[in-house]
Amino acid sequence: MEYIVVLPAAGSGKRMNAGHNKLFLTLRDKPILIHTLEVFEKDENCTGIWLAVKPEEREIIQDMLKQYHITKVKGLPAGGEERQHSVYACIQAAGNESELILVHDAARPFIEPSVIAQLTNAAQKNGAAIAGVKVKDTMKRVHNNVIEETVDREQLWMIQTPQAFQTSILINAQKQAAQDDFLGTDESMLVERLGIAVHVVESTYDNVKMTTREDLLIGDAILQKRQQEGM
Ligand code: C5P
């Protein structure tokens, strides 16, 4: 199933304390951003990549793309104040290039191609499909450090990206959110509020977002494990 992908990469990475874009930090000598881009560069179903960037970082990113032979990037629009605005900038730049569109955090370099394939199939069939994993811990709702209730974890999933949509659905959802001044923490929220069912595809616990320094250690361990397994 052919698709295009939007990668928001215009964050400041404050929680990483990197002093610059956290996506430039390296795992095994390669920037996190390149690890993520390589997944889509290698996937033959991916026909184009749109990368939201900070204007002042556009040149350094373009140099990186050349250095690592990333050829599928078709646009590098300026990102916005919030992640949702960065995604919108890419969607506007990409237009109706493909029937299916994926949104994926540039900070999640370990997404597996098999999950991408399941997501695109599910989105083609149902309109919207997002990646997630079941929670492992006991979950409680807490207010002022006091437990209000224990929540049935059987129904709880931790949601990740990629999030895959029929392009027209995501465009409508983004437009409506902009009109209503609604800010969501993921694209699914924008689609859910239109009353459209969003399907969840079981992903892997490896698909972590590089957010804090500890995540870099986890990232390094994942790469080591994959190297040992010959992946
Ligand atoms: O900060 P966080 O890790 O949650 O951001 C998720 C992704 O969204 C990152 O890849 C980051 O670069 C991107 N982002 C963006 N524009 C923003 C904020 C975050 O493109 N304004």
mmCIF file of C-alpha atoms and ligand atoms in Angstrom:
data_model
loop_
_atom_site.group_PDB
_atom_site.id
_atom_site.type_symbol
_atom_site.label_atom_id
_atom_site.label_comp_id
_atom_site.label_asym_id
_atom_site.label_seq_id
_atom_site.Cartn_x
_atom_site.Cartn_y
_atom_site.Cartn_z
ATOM 1 C CA MET A 1 0.000 0.000 0.000
ATOM 2 C CA GLU A 2 1.643 3.241 -1.138
ATOM 3 C CA TYR A 3 1.737 6.203 1.235
ATOM 4 C CA ILE A 4 3.523 9.445 2.008
ATOM 5 C CA VAL A 5 4.878 10.303 5.431
ATOM 6 C CA VAL A 6 4.959 13.531 7.403
ATOM 7 C CA LEU A 7 7.699 13.793 10.009
ATOM 8 C CA PRO A 8 7.502 16.699 12.441
ATOM 9 C CA ALA A 9 11.133 17.541 13.267
ATOM 10 C CA ALA A 10 10.808 21.146 14.389
ATOM 11 C CA GLY A 11 10.755 20.654 18.163
ATOM 12 C CA SER A 12 13.172 22.228 20.598
ATOM 13 C CA GLY A 13 13.750 19.129 22.704
ATOM 14 C CA LYS A 14 13.817 21.016 26.005
ATOM 15 C CA ARG A 15 13.353 17.811 28.011
ATOM 16 C CA MET A 16 16.494 16.384 26.393
ATOM 17 C CA ASN A 17 18.564 19.384 27.447
ATOM 18 C CA ALA A 18 20.652 19.031 24.298
ATOM 19 C CA GLY A 19 21.156 22.757 23.685
ATOM 20 C CA HIS A 20 20.057 22.169 20.089
ATOM 21 C CA ASN A 21 17.515 20.005 18.272
ATOM 22 C CA LYS A 22 17.555 16.612 20.032
ATOM 23 C CA LEU A 23 17.147 14.925 16.645
ATOM 24 C CA PHE A 24 20.762 15.879 15.875
ATOM 25 C CA LEU A 25 22.005 13.781 18.816
ATOM 26 C CA THR A 26 23.589 10.568 17.648
ATOM 27 C CA LEU A 27 22.923 6.908 18.350
ATOM 28 C CA ARG A 28 25.875 4.793 17.209
ATOM 29 C CA ASP A 29 27.361 7.827 15.410
ATOM 30 C CA LYS A 30 24.254 8.545 13.365
ATOM 31 C CA PRO A 31 21.760 11.366 14.098
ATOM 32 C CA ILE A 32 18.393 10.206 15.492
ATOM 33 C CA LEU A 33 16.712 12.038 12.590
ATOM 34 C CA ILE A 34 18.636 9.953 10.051
ATOM 35 C CA HIS A 35 17.789 6.682 11.824
ATOM 36 C CA THR A 36 14.108 7.603 11.451
ATOM 37 C CA LEU A 37 14.427 8.794 7.850
ATOM 38 C CA GLU A 38 16.209 5.600 6.826
ATOM 39 C CA VAL A 39 13.195 3.488 7.787
ATOM 40 C CA PHE A 40 11.071 5.337 5.211
ATOM 41 C CA GLU A 41 13.873 5.677 2.669
ATOM 42 C CA LYS A 42 14.106 1.858 2.645
ATOM 43 C CA ASP A 43 10.348 1.178 2.567
ATOM 44 C CA GLU A 44 9.390 0.847 -1.085
ATOM 45 C CA ASN A 45 5.757 1.719 -0.311
ATOM 46 C CA CYS A 46 6.802 5.151 0.909
ATOM 47 C CA THR A 47 6.652 7.507 -2.081
ATOM 48 C CA GLY A 48 7.589 10.777 -0.394
ATOM 49 C CA ILE A 49 8.661 12.353 2.885
ATOM 50 C CA TRP A 50 7.707 15.816 4.169
ATOM 51 C CA LEU A 51 9.808 17.068 7.038
ATOM 52 C CA ALA A 52 8.733 20.028 9.197
ATOM 53 C CA VAL A 53 11.859 21.917 10.235
ATOM 54 C CA LYS A 54 12.864 25.058 12.032
ATOM 55 C CA PRO A 55 13.869 27.554 9.326
ATOM 56 C CA GLU A 56 17.252 28.132 10.999
ATOM 57 C CA GLU A 57 17.935 24.370 10.866
ATOM 58 C CA ARG A 58 16.855 23.795 7.266
ATOM 59 C CA GLU A 59 20.341 24.089 5.815
ATOM 60 C CA ILE A 60 22.022 21.765 8.307
ATOM 61 C CA ILE A 61 19.244 19.198 7.729
ATOM 62 C CA GLN A 62 19.599 19.483 3.956
ATOM 63 C CA ASP A 63 23.336 18.814 4.358
ATOM 64 C CA MET A 64 22.543 15.748 6.492
ATOM 65 C CA LEU A 65 20.143 14.424 3.854
ATOM 66 C CA LYS A 66 22.928 14.644 1.259
ATOM 67 C CA GLN A 67 25.532 13.096 3.524
ATOM 68 C CA TYR A 68 23.341 10.079 4.323
ATOM 69 C CA HIS A 69 21.849 9.726 0.819
ATOM 70 C CA ILE A 70 18.249 10.360 1.842
ATOM 71 C CA THR A 71 16.486 10.960 -1.480
ATOM 72 C CA LYS A 72 12.755 10.815 -0.753
ATOM 73 C CA VAL A 73 12.352 14.154 1.063
ATOM 74 C CA LYS A 74 10.110 16.280 -1.147
ATOM 75 C CA GLY A 75 9.499 19.230 1.137
ATOM 76 C CA LEU A 76 10.896 20.885 4.261
ATOM 77 C CA PRO A 77 8.207 23.372 5.322
ATOM 78 C CA ALA A 78 8.705 25.555 8.381
ATOM 79 C CA GLY A 79 7.320 23.967 11.536
ATOM 80 C CA GLY A 80 5.049 25.841 13.922
ATOM 81 C CA GLU A 81 4.747 26.719 17.578
ATOM 82 C CA GLU A 82 3.187 23.334 18.461
ATOM 83 C CA ARG A 83 3.692 19.890 16.956
ATOM 84 C CA GLN A 84 0.172 20.003 15.476
ATOM 85 C CA HIS A 85 1.068 23.197 13.575
ATOM 86 C CA SER A 86 4.229 21.536 12.224
ATOM 87 C CA VAL A 87 2.190 18.594 10.959
ATOM 88 C CA TYR A 88 -0.355 20.954 9.379
ATOM 89 C CA ALA A 89 2.424 22.793 7.523
ATOM 90 C CA CYS A 90 3.537 19.487 5.992
ATOM 91 C CA ILE A 91 0.012 18.447 5.073
ATOM 92 C CA GLN A 92 -0.569 21.755 3.335
ATOM 93 C CA ALA A 93 2.719 21.373 1.468
ATOM 94 C CA ALA A 94 2.018 17.760 0.468
ATOM 95 C CA GLY A 95 -1.606 18.306 -0.594
ATOM 96 C CA ASN A 96 -3.231 15.252 -2.144
ATOM 97 C CA GLU A 97 -0.007 13.567 -3.259
ATOM 98 C CA SER A 98 -1.195 10.184 -2.037
ATOM 99 C CA GLU A 99 -4.426 8.569 -0.877
ATOM 100 C CA LEU A 100 -2.766 7.542 2.361
ATOM 101 C CA ILE A 101 -0.751 9.685 4.724
ATOM 102 C CA LEU A 102 1.270 8.686 7.767
ATOM 103 C CA VAL A 103 2.322 11.032 10.541
ATOM 104 C CA HIS A 104 5.337 9.875 12.522
ATOM 105 C CA ASP A 105 7.440 11.579 15.207
ATOM 106 C CA ALA A 106 10.933 12.092 13.858
ATOM 107 C CA ALA A 107 12.046 11.259 17.411
ATOM 108 C CA ARG A 108 10.867 7.601 17.117
ATOM 109 C CA PRO A 109 13.666 5.916 15.161
ATOM 110 C CA PHE A 110 12.758 2.289 15.964
ATOM 111 C CA ILE A 111 9.437 1.870 14.194
ATOM 112 C CA GLU A 112 9.256 -1.525 12.504
ATOM 113 C CA PRO A 113 8.298 -1.854 8.817
ATOM 114 C CA SER A 114 5.779 -4.605 9.650
ATOM 115 C CA VAL A 115 3.848 -2.172 11.868
ATOM 116 C CA ILE A 116 3.873 0.449 9.097
ATOM 117 C CA ALA A 117 2.420 -2.125 6.689
ATOM 118 C CA GLN A 118 -0.333 -3.097 9.129
ATOM 119 C CA LEU A 119 -1.183 0.565 9.705
ATOM 120 C CA THR A 120 -1.448 1.436 6.020
ATOM 121 C CA ASN A 121 -3.635 -1.627 5.368
ATOM 122 C CA ALA A 122 -5.923 -0.761 8.279
ATOM 123 C CA ALA A 123 -6.158 2.917 7.278
ATOM 124 C CA GLN A 124 -6.928 1.998 3.689
ATOM 125 C CA LYS A 125 -9.750 -0.235 4.898
ATOM 126 C CA ASN A 126 -11.108 1.814 7.792
ATOM 127 C CA GLY A 127 -9.959 5.410 7.257
ATOM 128 C CA ALA A 128 -7.748 5.831 10.320
ATOM 129 C CA ALA A 129 -5.331 3.577 12.216
ATOM 130 C CA ILE A 130 -2.747 4.367 14.858
ATOM 131 C CA ALA A 131 0.039 2.452 16.595
ATOM 132 C CA GLY A 132 -0.102 1.587 20.275
ATOM 133 C CA VAL A 133 0.915 -0.893 22.942
ATOM 134 C CA LYS A 134 -0.970 -2.253 25.936
ATOM 135 C CA VAL A 135 -0.060 -0.748 29.301
ATOM 136 C CA LYS A 136 1.952 -3.075 31.512
ATOM 137 C CA ASP A 137 1.577 -1.453 34.907
ATOM 138 C CA THR A 138 -1.420 -1.118 37.195
ATOM 139 C CA MET A 139 -3.115 2.160 36.370
ATOM 140 C CA LYS A 140 -4.708 4.519 38.894
ATOM 141 C CA ARG A 141 -6.310 7.903 38.604
ATOM 142 C CA VAL A 142 -4.647 10.168 41.172
ATOM 143 C CA HIS A 143 -5.650 13.609 42.406
ATOM 144 C CA ASN A 144 -3.363 15.614 44.720
ATOM 145 C CA ASN A 145 -1.339 12.439 45.324
ATOM 146 C CA VAL A 146 -4.400 10.492 46.515
ATOM 147 C CA ILE A 147 -5.889 7.630 44.521
ATOM 148 C CA GLU A 148 -9.361 8.244 43.162
ATOM 149 C CA GLU A 149 -9.730 4.896 41.419
ATOM 150 C CA THR A 150 -7.909 1.938 39.917
ATOM 151 C CA VAL A 151 -8.554 1.928 36.189
ATOM 152 C CA ASP A 152 -9.183 -1.323 34.311
ATOM 153 C CA ARG A 153 -5.936 -1.663 32.376
ATOM 154 C CA GLU A 154 -7.359 -4.181 29.911
ATOM 155 C CA GLN A 155 -8.820 -1.205 28.072
ATOM 156 C CA LEU A 156 -5.788 1.053 28.257
ATOM 157 C CA TRP A 157 -3.209 1.472 25.509
ATOM 158 C CA MET A 158 -0.210 3.770 25.224
ATOM 159 C CA ILE A 159 -0.488 5.486 21.901
ATOM 160 C CA GLN A 160 2.500 6.073 19.650
ATOM 161 C CA THR A 161 3.070 7.142 16.093
ATOM 162 C CA PRO A 162 2.857 6.331 13.182
ATOM 163 C CA GLN A 163 -0.750 7.391 12.779
ATOM 164 C CA ALA A 164 -2.137 6.573 9.335
ATOM 165 C CA PHE A 165 -5.114 8.179 7.612
ATOM 166 C CA GLN A 166 -6.891 8.450 4.339
ATOM 167 C CA THR A 167 -5.580 11.853 3.322
ATOM 168 C CA SER A 168 -8.976 13.537 2.989
ATOM 169 C CA ILE A 169 -9.867 12.560 6.578
ATOM 170 C CA LEU A 170 -6.697 14.065 8.039
ATOM 171 C CA ILE A 171 -7.027 17.255 5.984
ATOM 172 C CA ASN A 172 -10.629 17.728 7.158
ATOM 173 C CA ALA A 173 -9.681 17.011 10.767
ATOM 174 C CA GLN A 174 -6.790 19.490 10.680
ATOM 175 C CA LYS A 175 -8.928 22.196 9.086
ATOM 176 C CA GLN A 176 -11.691 21.725 11.659
ATOM 177 C CA ALA A 177 -9.191 21.822 14.547
ATOM 178 C CA ALA A 178 -7.654 25.037 13.183
ATOM 179 C CA GLN A 179 -11.104 26.590 12.823
ATOM 180 C CA ASP A 180 -12.057 25.609 16.395
ATOM 181 C CA ASP A 181 -8.659 26.537 17.850
ATOM 182 C CA PHE A 182 -8.425 22.954 19.139
ATOM 183 C CA LEU A 183 -5.004 21.659 20.063
ATOM 184 C CA GLY A 184 -4.555 17.897 20.371
ATOM 185 C CA THR A 185 -1.567 15.883 21.494
ATOM 186 C CA ASP A 186 -1.817 13.610 18.448
ATOM 187 C CA GLU A 187 -3.546 13.548 15.052
ATOM 188 C CA SER A 188 -5.972 10.862 16.198
ATOM 189 C CA MET A 189 -7.593 13.307 18.634
ATOM 190 C CA LEU A 190 -8.417 15.619 15.728
ATOM 191 C CA VAL A 191 -10.017 12.761 13.813
ATOM 192 C CA GLU A 192 -11.850 11.324 16.851
ATOM 193 C CA ARG A 193 -13.648 14.643 17.407
ATOM 194 C CA LEU A 194 -15.157 14.334 13.925
ATOM 195 C CA GLY A 195 -16.852 11.129 15.092
ATOM 196 C CA ILE A 196 -14.670 8.895 12.906
ATOM 197 C CA ALA A 197 -13.601 5.530 14.344
ATOM 198 C CA VAL A 198 -9.836 5.230 14.738
ATOM 199 C CA HIS A 199 -8.414 1.697 14.782
ATOM 200 C CA VAL A 200 -5.418 0.696 16.895
ATOM 201 C CA VAL A 201 -2.678 -1.580 15.572
ATOM 202 C CA GLU A 202 -0.497 -3.318 18.147
ATOM 203 C CA SER A 203 3.024 -1.950 17.833
ATOM 204 C CA THR A 204 6.206 -2.780 19.771
ATOM 205 C CA TYR A 205 7.634 -1.470 23.036
ATOM 206 C CA ASP A 206 10.809 -0.676 21.047
ATOM 207 C CA ASN A 207 9.032 2.190 19.323
ATOM 208 C CA VAL A 208 10.046 4.662 22.043
ATOM 209 C CA LYS A 209 10.235 8.401 21.565
ATOM 210 C CA MET A 210 13.643 9.863 22.291
ATOM 211 C CA THR A 211 12.556 12.410 24.893
ATOM 212 C CA THR A 212 15.003 12.457 27.807
ATOM 213 C CA ARG A 213 18.671 11.465 28.266
ATOM 214 C CA GLU A 214 17.651 8.039 29.629
ATOM 215 C CA ASP A 215 15.936 7.302 26.313
ATOM 216 C CA LEU A 216 19.315 7.534 24.551
ATOM 217 C CA LEU A 217 20.566 4.624 26.687
ATOM 218 C CA ILE A 218 17.451 2.634 25.803
ATOM 219 C CA GLY A 219 17.973 3.538 22.133
ATOM 220 C CA ASP A 220 21.544 2.330 22.229
ATOM 221 C CA ALA A 221 20.436 -0.971 23.807
ATOM 222 C CA ILE A 222 17.767 -1.461 21.118
ATOM 223 C CA LEU A 223 20.342 -0.902 18.364
ATOM 224 C CA GLN A 224 22.717 -3.351 20.030
ATOM 225 C CA LYS A 225 19.973 -5.973 20.303
ATOM 226 C CA ARG A 226 19.059 -5.503 16.632
ATOM 227 C CA GLN A 227 22.693 -5.765 15.601
ATOM 228 C CA GLN A 228 22.999 -9.065 17.507
ATOM 229 C CA GLU A 229 19.841 -10.325 15.835
ATOM 230 C CA GLY A 230 21.178 -9.263 12.445
ATOM 231 C CA MET A 231 18.321 -6.809 11.829
HETATM 232 O O1 C5P B 1 8.648 17.154 21.933
HETATM 233 P P1 C5P B 1 8.188 15.824 21.386
HETATM 234 O O2 C5P B 1 9.255 14.785 21.427
HETATM 235 O O3 C5P B 1 6.895 15.359 21.958
HETATM 236 O O4 C5P B 1 7.902 16.082 19.830
HETATM 237 C C1 C5P B 1 7.510 15.033 18.974
HETATM 238 C C2 C5P B 1 7.986 15.329 17.572
HETATM 239 O O5 C5P B 1 7.367 16.520 17.092
HETATM 240 C C3 C5P B 1 9.496 15.556 17.487
HETATM 241 O O6 C5P B 1 9.999 14.839 16.381
HETATM 242 C C4 C5P B 1 9.619 17.063 17.343
HETATM 243 O O7 C5P B 1 10.752 17.467 16.578
HETATM 244 C C5 C5P B 1 8.326 17.443 16.624
HETATM 245 N N1 C5P B 1 7.847 18.817 16.904
HETATM 246 C C6 C5P B 1 7.630 19.707 15.830
HETATM 247 N N2 C5P B 1 7.186 20.986 16.086
HETATM 248 C C7 C5P B 1 6.938 21.417 17.342
HETATM 249 C C8 C5P B 1 7.132 20.510 18.428
HETATM 250 C C9 C5P B 1 7.579 19.216 18.184
HETATM 251 O O8 C5P B 1 7.858 19.355 14.681
HETATM 252 N N3 C5P B 1 6.522 22.668 17.534
#
